[in-house]
Short mmCIF file of C-alpha atoms and ligand atoms in Angstrom, two decimals:
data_model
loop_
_atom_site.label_atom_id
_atom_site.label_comp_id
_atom_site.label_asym_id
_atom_site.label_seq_id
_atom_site.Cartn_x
_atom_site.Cartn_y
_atom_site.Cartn_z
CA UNK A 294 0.00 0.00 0.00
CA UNK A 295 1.75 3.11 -0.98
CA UNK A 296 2.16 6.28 1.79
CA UNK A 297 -0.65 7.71 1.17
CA UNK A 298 -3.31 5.35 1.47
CA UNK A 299 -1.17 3.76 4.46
CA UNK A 300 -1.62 7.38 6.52
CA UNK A 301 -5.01 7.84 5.34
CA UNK A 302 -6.07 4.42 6.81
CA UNK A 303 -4.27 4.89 10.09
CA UNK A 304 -5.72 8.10 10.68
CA UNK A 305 -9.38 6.49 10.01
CA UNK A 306 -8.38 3.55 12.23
CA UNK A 307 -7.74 6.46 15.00
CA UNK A 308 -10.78 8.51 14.64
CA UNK A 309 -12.80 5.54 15.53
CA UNK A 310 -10.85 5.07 18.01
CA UNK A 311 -8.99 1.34 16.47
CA UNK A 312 -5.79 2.57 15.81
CA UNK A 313 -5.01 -0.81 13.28
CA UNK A 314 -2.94 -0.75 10.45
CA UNK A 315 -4.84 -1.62 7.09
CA UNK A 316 -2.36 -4.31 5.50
CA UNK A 317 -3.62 -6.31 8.48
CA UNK A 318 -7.13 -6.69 7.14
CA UNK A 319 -8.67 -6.68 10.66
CA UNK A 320 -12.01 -7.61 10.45
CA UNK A 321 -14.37 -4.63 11.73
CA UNK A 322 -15.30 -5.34 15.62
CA UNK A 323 -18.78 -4.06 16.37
CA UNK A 324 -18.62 -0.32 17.77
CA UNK A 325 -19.61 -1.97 21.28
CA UNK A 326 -16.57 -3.67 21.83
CA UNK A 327 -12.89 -2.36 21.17
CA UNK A 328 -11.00 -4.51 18.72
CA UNK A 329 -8.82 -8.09 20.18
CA UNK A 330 -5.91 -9.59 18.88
CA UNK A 331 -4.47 -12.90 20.15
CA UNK A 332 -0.78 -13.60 19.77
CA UNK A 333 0.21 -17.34 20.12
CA UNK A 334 2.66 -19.80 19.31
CA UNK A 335 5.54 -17.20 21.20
CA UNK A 336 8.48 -17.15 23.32
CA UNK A 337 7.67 -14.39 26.26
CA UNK A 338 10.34 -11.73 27.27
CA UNK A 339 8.11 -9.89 29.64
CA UNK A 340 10.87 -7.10 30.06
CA UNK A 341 12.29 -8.90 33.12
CA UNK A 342 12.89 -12.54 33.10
CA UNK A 343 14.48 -15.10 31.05
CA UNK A 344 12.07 -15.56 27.64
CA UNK A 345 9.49 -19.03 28.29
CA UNK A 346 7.77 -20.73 25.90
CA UNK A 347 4.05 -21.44 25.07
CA UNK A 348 2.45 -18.72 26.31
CA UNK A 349 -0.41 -16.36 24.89
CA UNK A 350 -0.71 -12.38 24.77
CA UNK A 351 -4.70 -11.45 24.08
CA UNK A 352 -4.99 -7.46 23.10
CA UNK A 353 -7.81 -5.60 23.58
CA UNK A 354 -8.03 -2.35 22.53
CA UNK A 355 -4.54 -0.25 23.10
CA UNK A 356 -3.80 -2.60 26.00
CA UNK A 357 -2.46 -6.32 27.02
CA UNK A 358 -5.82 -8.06 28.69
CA UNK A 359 -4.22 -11.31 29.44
CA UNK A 360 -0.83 -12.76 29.46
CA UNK A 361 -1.17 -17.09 29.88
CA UNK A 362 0.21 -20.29 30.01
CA UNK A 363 -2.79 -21.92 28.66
CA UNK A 364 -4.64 -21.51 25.95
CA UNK A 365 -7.21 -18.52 25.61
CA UNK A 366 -10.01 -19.02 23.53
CA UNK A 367 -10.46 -16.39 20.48
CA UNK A 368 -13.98 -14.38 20.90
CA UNK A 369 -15.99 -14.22 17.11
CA UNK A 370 -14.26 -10.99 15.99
CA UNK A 371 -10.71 -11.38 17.20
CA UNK A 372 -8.14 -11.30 15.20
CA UNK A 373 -5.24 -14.53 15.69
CA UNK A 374 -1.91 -13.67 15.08
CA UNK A 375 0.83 -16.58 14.97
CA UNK A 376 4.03 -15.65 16.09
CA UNK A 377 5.36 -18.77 14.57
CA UNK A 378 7.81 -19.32 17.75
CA UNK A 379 9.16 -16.35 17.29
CA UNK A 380 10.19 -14.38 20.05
CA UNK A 381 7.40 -11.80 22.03
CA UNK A 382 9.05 -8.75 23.31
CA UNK A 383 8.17 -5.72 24.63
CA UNK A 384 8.54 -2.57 22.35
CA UNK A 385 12.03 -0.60 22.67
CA UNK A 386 12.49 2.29 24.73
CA UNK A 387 15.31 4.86 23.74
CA UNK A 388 15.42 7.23 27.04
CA UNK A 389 17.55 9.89 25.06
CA UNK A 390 17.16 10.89 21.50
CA UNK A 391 16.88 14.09 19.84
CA UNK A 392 14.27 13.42 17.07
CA UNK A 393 14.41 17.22 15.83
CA UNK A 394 18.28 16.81 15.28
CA UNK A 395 17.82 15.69 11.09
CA UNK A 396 20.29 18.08 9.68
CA UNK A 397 23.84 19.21 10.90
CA UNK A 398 23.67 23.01 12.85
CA UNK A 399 25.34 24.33 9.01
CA UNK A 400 22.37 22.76 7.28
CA UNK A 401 19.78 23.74 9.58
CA UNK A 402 20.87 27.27 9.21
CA UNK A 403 19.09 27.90 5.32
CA UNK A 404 16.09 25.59 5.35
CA UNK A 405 12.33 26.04 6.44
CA UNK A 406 11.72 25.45 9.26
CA UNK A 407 8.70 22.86 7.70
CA UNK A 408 11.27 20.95 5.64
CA UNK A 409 13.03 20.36 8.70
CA UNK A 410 9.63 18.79 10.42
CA UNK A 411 9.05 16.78 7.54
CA UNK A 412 12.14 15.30 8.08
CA UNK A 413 11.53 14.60 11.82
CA UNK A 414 8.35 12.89 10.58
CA UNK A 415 10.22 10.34 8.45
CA UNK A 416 12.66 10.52 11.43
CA UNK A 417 9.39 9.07 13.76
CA UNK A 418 8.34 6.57 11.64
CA UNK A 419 11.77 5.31 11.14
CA UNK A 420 12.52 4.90 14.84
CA UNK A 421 8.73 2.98 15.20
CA UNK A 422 10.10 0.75 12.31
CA UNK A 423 13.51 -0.17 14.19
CA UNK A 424 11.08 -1.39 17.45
CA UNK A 425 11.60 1.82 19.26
CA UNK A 426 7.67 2.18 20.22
CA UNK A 427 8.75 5.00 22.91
CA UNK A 428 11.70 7.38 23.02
CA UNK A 429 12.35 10.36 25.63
CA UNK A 430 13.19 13.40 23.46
CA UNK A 431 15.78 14.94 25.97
CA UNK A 432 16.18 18.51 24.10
CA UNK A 433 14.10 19.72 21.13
CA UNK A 434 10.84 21.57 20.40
CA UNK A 435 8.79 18.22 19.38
CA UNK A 436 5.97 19.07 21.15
CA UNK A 437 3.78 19.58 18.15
CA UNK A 438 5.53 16.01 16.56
CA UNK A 439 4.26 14.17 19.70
CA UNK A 440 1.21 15.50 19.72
CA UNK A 441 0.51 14.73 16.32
CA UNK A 442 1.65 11.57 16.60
CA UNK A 443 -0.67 10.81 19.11
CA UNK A 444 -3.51 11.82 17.18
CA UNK A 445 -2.87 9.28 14.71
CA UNK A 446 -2.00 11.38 12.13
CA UNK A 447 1.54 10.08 10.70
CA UNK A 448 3.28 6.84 12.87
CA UNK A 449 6.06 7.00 15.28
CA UNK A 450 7.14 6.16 18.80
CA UNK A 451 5.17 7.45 21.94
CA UNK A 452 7.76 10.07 22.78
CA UNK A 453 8.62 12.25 26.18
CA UNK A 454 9.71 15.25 25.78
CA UNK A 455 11.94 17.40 27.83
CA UNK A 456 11.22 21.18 25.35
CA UNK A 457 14.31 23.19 25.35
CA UNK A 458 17.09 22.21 26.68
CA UNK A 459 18.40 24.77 29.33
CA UNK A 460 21.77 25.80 29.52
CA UNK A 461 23.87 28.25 30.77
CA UNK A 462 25.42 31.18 29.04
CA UNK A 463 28.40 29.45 27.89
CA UNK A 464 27.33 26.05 28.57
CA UNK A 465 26.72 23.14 26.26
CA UNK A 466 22.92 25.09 24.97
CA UNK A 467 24.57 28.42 24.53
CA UNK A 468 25.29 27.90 20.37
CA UNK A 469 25.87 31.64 19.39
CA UNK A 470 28.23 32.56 16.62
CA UNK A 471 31.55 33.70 18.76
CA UNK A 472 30.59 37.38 16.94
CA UNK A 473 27.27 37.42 18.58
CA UNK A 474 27.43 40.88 21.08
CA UNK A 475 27.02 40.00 24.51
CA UNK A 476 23.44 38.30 26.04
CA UNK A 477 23.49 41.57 28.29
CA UNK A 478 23.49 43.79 25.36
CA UNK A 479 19.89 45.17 24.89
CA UNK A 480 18.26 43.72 21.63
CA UNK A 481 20.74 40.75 21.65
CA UNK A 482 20.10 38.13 19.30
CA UNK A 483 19.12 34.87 20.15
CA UNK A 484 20.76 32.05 18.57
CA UNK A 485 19.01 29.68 15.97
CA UNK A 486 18.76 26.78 18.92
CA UNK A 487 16.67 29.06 21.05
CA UNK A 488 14.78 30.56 18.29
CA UNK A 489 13.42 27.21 17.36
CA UNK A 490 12.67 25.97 20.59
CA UNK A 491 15.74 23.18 20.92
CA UNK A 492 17.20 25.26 23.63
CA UNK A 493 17.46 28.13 26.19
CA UNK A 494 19.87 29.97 28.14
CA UNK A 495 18.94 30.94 31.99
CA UNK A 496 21.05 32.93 33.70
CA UNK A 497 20.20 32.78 37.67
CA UNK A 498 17.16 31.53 39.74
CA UNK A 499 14.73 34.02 38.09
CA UNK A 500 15.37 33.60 34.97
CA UNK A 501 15.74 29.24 35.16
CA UNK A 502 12.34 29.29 37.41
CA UNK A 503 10.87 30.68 34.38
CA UNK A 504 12.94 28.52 31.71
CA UNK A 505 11.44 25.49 33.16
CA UNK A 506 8.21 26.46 33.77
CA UNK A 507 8.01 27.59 29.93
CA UNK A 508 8.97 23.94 29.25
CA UNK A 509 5.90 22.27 31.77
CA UNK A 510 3.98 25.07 30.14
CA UNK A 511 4.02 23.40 26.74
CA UNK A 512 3.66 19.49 27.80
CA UNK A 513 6.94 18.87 28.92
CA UNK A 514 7.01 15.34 30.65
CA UNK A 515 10.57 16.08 33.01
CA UNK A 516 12.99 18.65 32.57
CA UNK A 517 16.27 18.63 30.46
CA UNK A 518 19.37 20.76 32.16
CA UNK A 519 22.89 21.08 30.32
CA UNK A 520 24.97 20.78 33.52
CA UNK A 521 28.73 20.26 32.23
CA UNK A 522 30.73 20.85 29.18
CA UNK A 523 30.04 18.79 26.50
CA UNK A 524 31.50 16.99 23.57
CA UNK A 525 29.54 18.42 20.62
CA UNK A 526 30.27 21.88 21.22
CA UNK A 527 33.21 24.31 21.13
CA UNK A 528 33.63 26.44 23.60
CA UNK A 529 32.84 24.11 26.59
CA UNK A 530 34.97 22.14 28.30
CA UNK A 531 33.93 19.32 29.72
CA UNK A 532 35.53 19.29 32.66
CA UNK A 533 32.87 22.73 33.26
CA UNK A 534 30.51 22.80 35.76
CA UNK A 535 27.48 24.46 34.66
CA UNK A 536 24.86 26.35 36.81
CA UNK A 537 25.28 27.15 40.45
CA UNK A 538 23.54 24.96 43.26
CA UNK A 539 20.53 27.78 43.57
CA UNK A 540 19.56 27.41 40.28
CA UNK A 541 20.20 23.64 40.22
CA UNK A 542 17.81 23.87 43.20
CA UNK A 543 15.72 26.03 41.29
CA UNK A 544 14.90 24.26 38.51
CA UNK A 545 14.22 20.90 41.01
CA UNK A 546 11.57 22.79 43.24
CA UNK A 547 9.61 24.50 39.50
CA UNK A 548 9.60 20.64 38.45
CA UNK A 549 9.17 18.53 41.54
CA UNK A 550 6.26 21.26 41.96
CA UNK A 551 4.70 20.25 38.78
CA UNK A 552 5.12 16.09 39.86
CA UNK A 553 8.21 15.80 37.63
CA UNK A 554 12.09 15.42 38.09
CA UNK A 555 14.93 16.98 36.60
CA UNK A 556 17.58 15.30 34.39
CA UNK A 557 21.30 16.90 33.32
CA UNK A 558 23.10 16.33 30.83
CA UNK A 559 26.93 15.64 32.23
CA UNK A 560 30.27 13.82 32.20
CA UNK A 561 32.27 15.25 35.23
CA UNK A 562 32.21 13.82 38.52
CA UNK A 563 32.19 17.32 40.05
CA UNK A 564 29.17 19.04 38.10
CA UNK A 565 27.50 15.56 38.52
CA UNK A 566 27.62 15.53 42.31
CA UNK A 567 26.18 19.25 42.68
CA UNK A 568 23.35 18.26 40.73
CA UNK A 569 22.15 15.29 42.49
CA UNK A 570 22.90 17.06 46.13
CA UNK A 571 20.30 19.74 44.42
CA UNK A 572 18.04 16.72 43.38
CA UNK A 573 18.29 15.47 40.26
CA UNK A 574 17.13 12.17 39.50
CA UNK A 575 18.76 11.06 36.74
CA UNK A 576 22.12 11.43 34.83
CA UNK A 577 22.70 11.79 31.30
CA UNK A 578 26.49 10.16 29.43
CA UNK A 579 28.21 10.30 33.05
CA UNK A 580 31.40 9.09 30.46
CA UNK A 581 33.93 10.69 33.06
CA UNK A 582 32.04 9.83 36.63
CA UNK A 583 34.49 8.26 39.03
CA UNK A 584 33.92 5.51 41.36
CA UNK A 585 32.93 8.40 44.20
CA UNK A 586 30.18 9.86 42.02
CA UNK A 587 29.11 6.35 40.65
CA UNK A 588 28.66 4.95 44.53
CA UNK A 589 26.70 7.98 45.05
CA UNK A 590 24.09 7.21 42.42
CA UNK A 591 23.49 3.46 43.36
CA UNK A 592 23.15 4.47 47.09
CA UNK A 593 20.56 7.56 45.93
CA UNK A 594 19.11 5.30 43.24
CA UNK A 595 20.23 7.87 40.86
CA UNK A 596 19.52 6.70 37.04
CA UNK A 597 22.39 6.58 34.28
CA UNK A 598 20.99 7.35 31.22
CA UNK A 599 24.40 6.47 29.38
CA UNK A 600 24.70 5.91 25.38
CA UNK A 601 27.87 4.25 23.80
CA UNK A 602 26.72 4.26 19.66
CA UNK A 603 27.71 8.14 19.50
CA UNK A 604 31.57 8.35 20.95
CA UNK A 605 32.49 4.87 18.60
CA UNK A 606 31.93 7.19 15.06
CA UNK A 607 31.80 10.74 15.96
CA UNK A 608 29.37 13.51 13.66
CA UNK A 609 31.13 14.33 10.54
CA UNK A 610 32.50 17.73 10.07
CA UNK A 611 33.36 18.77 13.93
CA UNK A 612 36.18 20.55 14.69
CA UNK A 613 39.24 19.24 16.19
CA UNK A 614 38.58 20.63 19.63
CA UNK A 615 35.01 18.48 19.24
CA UNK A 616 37.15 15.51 18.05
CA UNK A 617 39.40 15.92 20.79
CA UNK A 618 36.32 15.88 23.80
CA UNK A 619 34.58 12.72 21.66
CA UNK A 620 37.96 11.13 21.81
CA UNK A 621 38.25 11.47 25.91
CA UNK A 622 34.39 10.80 26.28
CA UNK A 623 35.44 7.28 24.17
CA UNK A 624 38.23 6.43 25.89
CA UNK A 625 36.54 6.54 29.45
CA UNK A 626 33.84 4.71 28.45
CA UNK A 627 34.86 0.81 28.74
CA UNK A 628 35.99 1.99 33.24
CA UNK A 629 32.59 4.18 33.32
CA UNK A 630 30.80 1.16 32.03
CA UNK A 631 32.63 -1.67 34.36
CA UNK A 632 32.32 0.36 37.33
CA UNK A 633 28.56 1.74 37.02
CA UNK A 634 27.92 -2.34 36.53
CA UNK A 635 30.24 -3.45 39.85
CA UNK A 636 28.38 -1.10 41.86
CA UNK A 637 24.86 -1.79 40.63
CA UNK A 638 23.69 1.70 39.52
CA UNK A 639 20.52 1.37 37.25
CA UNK A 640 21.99 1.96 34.08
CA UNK A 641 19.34 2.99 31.35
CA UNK A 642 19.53 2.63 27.46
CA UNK A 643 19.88 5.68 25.49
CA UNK A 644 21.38 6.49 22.09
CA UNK A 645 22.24 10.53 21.41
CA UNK A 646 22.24 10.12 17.68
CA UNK A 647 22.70 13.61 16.05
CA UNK A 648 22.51 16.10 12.86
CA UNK A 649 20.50 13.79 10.54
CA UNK A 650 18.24 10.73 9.57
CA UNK A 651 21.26 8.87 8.24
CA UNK A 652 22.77 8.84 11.49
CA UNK A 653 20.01 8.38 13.51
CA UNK A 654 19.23 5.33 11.73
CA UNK A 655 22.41 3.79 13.83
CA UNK A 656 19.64 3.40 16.66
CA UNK A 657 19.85 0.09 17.31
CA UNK A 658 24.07 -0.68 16.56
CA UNK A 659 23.65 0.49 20.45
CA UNK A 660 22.30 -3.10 21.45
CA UNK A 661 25.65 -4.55 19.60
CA UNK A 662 28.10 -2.32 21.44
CA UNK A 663 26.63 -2.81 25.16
CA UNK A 664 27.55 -6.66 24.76
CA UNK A 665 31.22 -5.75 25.24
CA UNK A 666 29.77 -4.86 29.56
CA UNK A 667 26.27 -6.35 29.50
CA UNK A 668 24.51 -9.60 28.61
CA UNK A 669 21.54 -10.28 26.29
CA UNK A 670 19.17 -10.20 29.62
CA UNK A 671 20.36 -6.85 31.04
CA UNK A 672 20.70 -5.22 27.39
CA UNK A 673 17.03 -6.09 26.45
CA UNK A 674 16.25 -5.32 30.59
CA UNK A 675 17.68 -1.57 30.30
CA UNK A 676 15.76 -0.92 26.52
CA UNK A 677 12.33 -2.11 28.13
CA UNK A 678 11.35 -2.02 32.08
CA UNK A 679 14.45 -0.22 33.09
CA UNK A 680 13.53 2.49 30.73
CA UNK A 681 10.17 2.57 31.89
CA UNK A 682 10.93 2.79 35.42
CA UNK A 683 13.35 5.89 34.47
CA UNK A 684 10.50 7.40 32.66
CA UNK A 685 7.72 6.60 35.48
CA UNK A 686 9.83 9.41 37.42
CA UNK A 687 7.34 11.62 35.28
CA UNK A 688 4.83 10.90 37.92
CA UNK A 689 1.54 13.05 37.33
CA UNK A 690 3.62 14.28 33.87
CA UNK A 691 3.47 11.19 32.62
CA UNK A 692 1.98 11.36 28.95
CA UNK A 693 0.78 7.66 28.97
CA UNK A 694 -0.36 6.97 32.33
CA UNK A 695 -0.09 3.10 31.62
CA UNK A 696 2.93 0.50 31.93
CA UNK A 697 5.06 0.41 29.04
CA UNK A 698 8.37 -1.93 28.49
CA UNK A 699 6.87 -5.15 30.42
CA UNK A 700 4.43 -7.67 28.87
CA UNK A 701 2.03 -8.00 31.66
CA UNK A 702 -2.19 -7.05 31.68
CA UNK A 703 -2.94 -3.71 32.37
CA UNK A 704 0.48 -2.47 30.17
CA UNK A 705 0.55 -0.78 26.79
CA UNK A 706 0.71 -3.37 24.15
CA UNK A 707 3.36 -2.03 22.47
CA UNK A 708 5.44 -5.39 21.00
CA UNK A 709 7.67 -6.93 18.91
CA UNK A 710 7.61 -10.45 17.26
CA UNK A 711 11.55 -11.04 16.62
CA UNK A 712 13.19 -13.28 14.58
CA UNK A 713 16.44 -15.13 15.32
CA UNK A 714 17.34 -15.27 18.84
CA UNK A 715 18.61 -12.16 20.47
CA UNK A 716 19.58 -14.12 23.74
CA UNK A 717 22.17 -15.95 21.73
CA UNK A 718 23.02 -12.74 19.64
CA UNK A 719 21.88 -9.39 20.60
CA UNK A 720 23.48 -7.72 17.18
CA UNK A 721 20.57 -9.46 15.31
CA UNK A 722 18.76 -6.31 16.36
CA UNK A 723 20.99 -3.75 14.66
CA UNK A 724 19.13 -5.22 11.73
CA UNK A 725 15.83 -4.53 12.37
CA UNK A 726 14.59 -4.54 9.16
CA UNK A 727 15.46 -8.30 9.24
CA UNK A 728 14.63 -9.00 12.90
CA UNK A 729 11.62 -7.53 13.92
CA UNK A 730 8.60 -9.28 11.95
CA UNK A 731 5.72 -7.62 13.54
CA UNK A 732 5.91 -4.20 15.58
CA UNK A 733 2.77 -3.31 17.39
CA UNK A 734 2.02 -0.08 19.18
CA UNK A 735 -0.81 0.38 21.53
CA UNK A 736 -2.51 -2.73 19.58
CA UNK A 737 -2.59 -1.18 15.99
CA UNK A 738 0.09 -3.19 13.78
CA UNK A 739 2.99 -0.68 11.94
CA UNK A 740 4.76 -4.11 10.16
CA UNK A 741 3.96 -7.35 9.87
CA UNK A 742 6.36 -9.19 7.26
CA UNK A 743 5.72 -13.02 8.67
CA UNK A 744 5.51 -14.36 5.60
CA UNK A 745 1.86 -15.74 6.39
CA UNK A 746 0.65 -12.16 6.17
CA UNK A 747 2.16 -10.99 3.33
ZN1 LIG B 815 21.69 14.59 23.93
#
């Protein structure tokens, strides 16, 4: 079915409230009921546990009804699905992505601003199509792509989103031209970045109170600060510490007040360490953390949302002080790694691919390279209920208010039917288009290439 038609029908599926893909020929349920699907014949990775066999998944409507060992007994009008043996899995999660980053910062610089969307749209349904069914957006104006998305009106992942990322002047968000006049100087320009919405600089408590409450303003699910140097830009270091404990604090009370948490961006131990005494919950890279800083997170039960994919082939065209930083960020990564496992701190699963679809569609190379520190288990663990737990911190923010990454009644049905054995090899995934023969989100089917339903 070409584009068109495929968008048109998904959009009709939505309105009446059966969000089902048309190539799946679901026969109509009467308007009384919501529509059923029955999975059998699968292996079971519930999110947790070693996979089991035999067991069947019945759907009904956007959620799992029933998860058993036994049989269950298709109604009239529900639709059987055969996994074939294949494995049952819950959908990915991708806890940091940047789904409006589809062009490099020189590119983005002489395009429309609705070229640029239309990219992050192909850029959504891509990431769906790799088995990401949820991804936490942490930086980037993509409030209008989730919400559309949630309508039903073009496929992608269920997405979180953080809104601007807030930085310092200076800091990692602060992406002026060196010749821009100072921020102080009345009538200053504001950079591209904070002109689209993909960041903001906040300079003391005022002004970050306000940053952040700009962001919950808009939808935004937790909140997004830049709190060290980082790699990707030029002029800061990373071994910076960025914003002071107040407006650390700051930014925790305007979030906590709104039933959220805060999350920062940062590599250093020091910067690290101020923001969780100023209450943070989670931790973004963390490349450089020391054993100190690490030990402090598993006793607080401080998340790590790490990512490994972007340090092994840095963006093309940075300069050599960028190279330099994505160099050091690589070559602390294999202790970081060892040492966040020794001491048990919840590591999550996140990817930070960068300035363009090509790139971005190295998403899931990130399962290949954890199996240097992690086994199958944990790997699939950390992309499904470990993300979920990191993204429950949303509390009353939480745009989905039902469980995602487990298999269990009650949760999301958001799965994947995979093919091949990821518990023997977890780099069959970095092939999605091969591994993953059905991907279901919220019980409407995005592919289904078992050969039975082609
Ligand atoms: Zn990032």
């Amino acid at each position: 079915m070409n584009q068109h038609l495929r968008l048109i029908a998904i959009v009709a599926a939505s309105l009446s409230g059966a969000l089902v893909h048309a190539e799946t020929q679901a026969t109509p349920e009467p308007s009384s009921s919501a529509p059923a699907t029955l999975i059998r014949n699968v292996r079971i990775f519930d999110g947790r546990n070693e996979p089991w066999s035999g067991g069947e998944v019945l759907i009904v409507g956007d959620k799992i009804a029933q998860v058993s060992r036994t049989p269950i007994a298709p109604g009239a009008n529900t639709q059987v699905i055969d996994g074939g043996g294949r494995l049952l899995s819950p959908g990915f999660i991708d806890a940091h992505v940047h789904m409006n980053s589809v062009l490099t910062p020189d590119e983005m610089r002489n395009v429309e601003p609705a070229y640029a969307t239309a990219l992050a749209i192909k850029g959504a349904e891509a990431a769906l199509l790799r088995g990401f069914t949820t991804q936490r957006d942490t930086g980037g104006n993509v409030f209008g792509l989730k919400q559309a998305i949630d309508a039903g009106v073009f496929p992608g992942p269920r997405v979180y989103p953080s809104g601007a990322a807030i930085s310092q002047t200076s800091g990692h968000g602060d992406s002026r031209d060196l010749m821009a006049p100072p921020r102080f100087t009345p009538g200053a320009e504001l950079s591209l970045d904070e002109r689209l919405g993909e960041s903001v600089l906040a300079d003391g408590v005022p002004a970050m109170l306000t940053a952040v409450r700009e962001q919950l303003r808009h939808g935004a699910s937790q909140i997004k600060l830049l709190a060290s140097g980082g790699a990707s830009t030029e002029f800061d270091p990373l071994y910076v510490s960025e914003f002071t404990p107040e407006e650390l604090r700051a930014a925790v009370d305007a979030a906590s007040s709104f039933g959220t948490y805060v999350t920062v961006h940062s590599y250093n131990p020091e910067a690290t360490r101020r923001a969780i005494e100023a209450g943070v919950r989670c931790v973004e890279h963390g490349h450089l953390l020391d054993e100190a800083v690490l030990k402090l997170m598993a006793d607080r039960g401080i998340w790590l949302s790490t990512n490994v994919i972007v340090y092994e082939k840095p963006p093309a065209g940075i300069t050599p002080v960028q190279q330099a930083k994505f160099e050091e960020v690589w070559a602390s990564t294999d202790r970081m790694m060892r040492t966040a496992k020794k001491l048990k701190v919840k590591i999550g699963f996140g990817t930070d691919l960068v300035y363009g679809l090509a790139n971005q569609a190295r998403q899931n190379r990130e399962f290949t390279l954890r199996a240097k520190w992690f086994t199958p288990l944990e790997i699939l663990r950390q992309a499904t209920s470990g993300n979920a737990e990191l993204l429950a911190l949303s509390g009353r923010r939480n745009p989905y208010p039902g469980k995602i990454g487990v298999i269990e009644p009650g949760a999301y049905a958001d799965l994947l039917l995979i093919d091949g054995d990821p518990f023997s090899d977890i780099s069959i995934l970095e092939h999605p288009e091969k591994s993953l023969a059905l991907i279901m989100k919220g019980g409407g089917i995005y592919k289904d290439s078992r050969p039975a339903a082609r």
